[in-house]
């Protein structure tokens, strides 16, 4: 989505959440919310709780800017809800977020991509201390498998410290990671638009860059850019991008490394939703390495918002001449990144189809749309089912093999329970309900999750009457198709007659039964449109703007005009409805010229049969040539 498009939408900044990093998230979200308001966006701060789906429906947001950290925000859970509700969002998708948050799965993906990771061991709650201690060489780093901001992390140098460290980590997770302690410099690489912006070195005042050091001013020194040999610096940036891609991340992230004195680079983790506070690293990297100020960084991240399961870069809009500027490689549910065998097509198609709606916004601000009251949705089974689907896909991606059976089971379950029973179509002026449904190809009894909503939208967008279309899925049994039809404002005579809309677009040849009760525009040919489409459209847009002025007129109005002629050298000429007398207006200053002509039109109206032409293309006079 472009910045201009986003200025017409309501942006929800999701912050807070349920994890141990709630306060940091509120700080990040507050800073982002303030930046969006300063840039002129319609942004609302949303404190995320367990009632998030209901809040999103109530707030009626169009795009989500995620500023959540830790569990239930950075792990793909919220991303899954947004995918199901069809709300484009910032950052990585469900699978990438879940993988990055789970340090165990992430390390498997990093190793498969050929990246260097620290030696480690996974411990499960219930393992005895003796059994664990026997296989660990000190010093080690103990951390929960699914927390961020160094929550629950300890450095253990002595055997007697290990029990307390394990207990602290198990407070946050049933699985923990015990890594070999590697002494080195802490270097973070900032990623924006899937490219490395630069890096920063963290030198904590205390031995370990823990939660306190990260979020307390003065507790750590930031060196940006880090002092490193040029080849090592370039290697870090390249490996940062490689790690970002290895997890299938989208948009932006922060990649953390340890660099030893010998120049070895150990990849620690990828943060898919890095902090956006005044002390956060990504904004500092953007400012000092890429010259991107905080507000600009926030806006750049916002512009990248999309629905990932549909494929990165495709966005959520379906209309004519839609282009995918980013391509489909490297991110999203369609990209399974671990090099293990398995029948991927069924499971990737299944995940791609989980999006809830294809949204194409009307020209007016989305918050002015009429909301249709519906019975409250019981989200618990949907989220539970969606979570199982995501976890199932994750398991397939990591271990391979069972994809087809899992897909077949899910399909049988869904066909038995979720079928289309009602199809709603918005009010139409030019098309009929049967025409819309016939082109959409949707029928009662179809699978709710099997429908490709984006494909339906693209199919409908081929109809010349349809300017924008929105296809939504309301669980458990309803599909709604909302159509914005084009409204003709004139007929363009180019040898054949065509309708012209208010944006100056020629969109449909007239056929039998189409109304001719519109002003006619002449002077533009099909060759003009083919040779110089931009120039021809500018001239047509100028003619439409002139007609808008005439609609507001009193003495001389659009009803007094039968034709608007475009002359590439002279400008615009009107032909009166009574007698077809040409009124020359030239190339500019139409409002002033029309106002001057309106003062004499009443008197001239009775003499039109004797008038050959009227020339208004003067600053202070009108010339009337009589025959």
XYZ file of C-alpha atoms in Angstrom, residues 5 183 311 359 368 399 440 510:
8
model
C -3.707 5.024 0.384
C 32.758 -14.477 24.992
C 1.996 -13.977 -0.569
C -10.387 -6.138 1.136
C -17.269 5.791 7.321
C 10.543 -32.692 10.373
C -17.541 -14.908 -8.709
C -21.465 1.174 -24.820
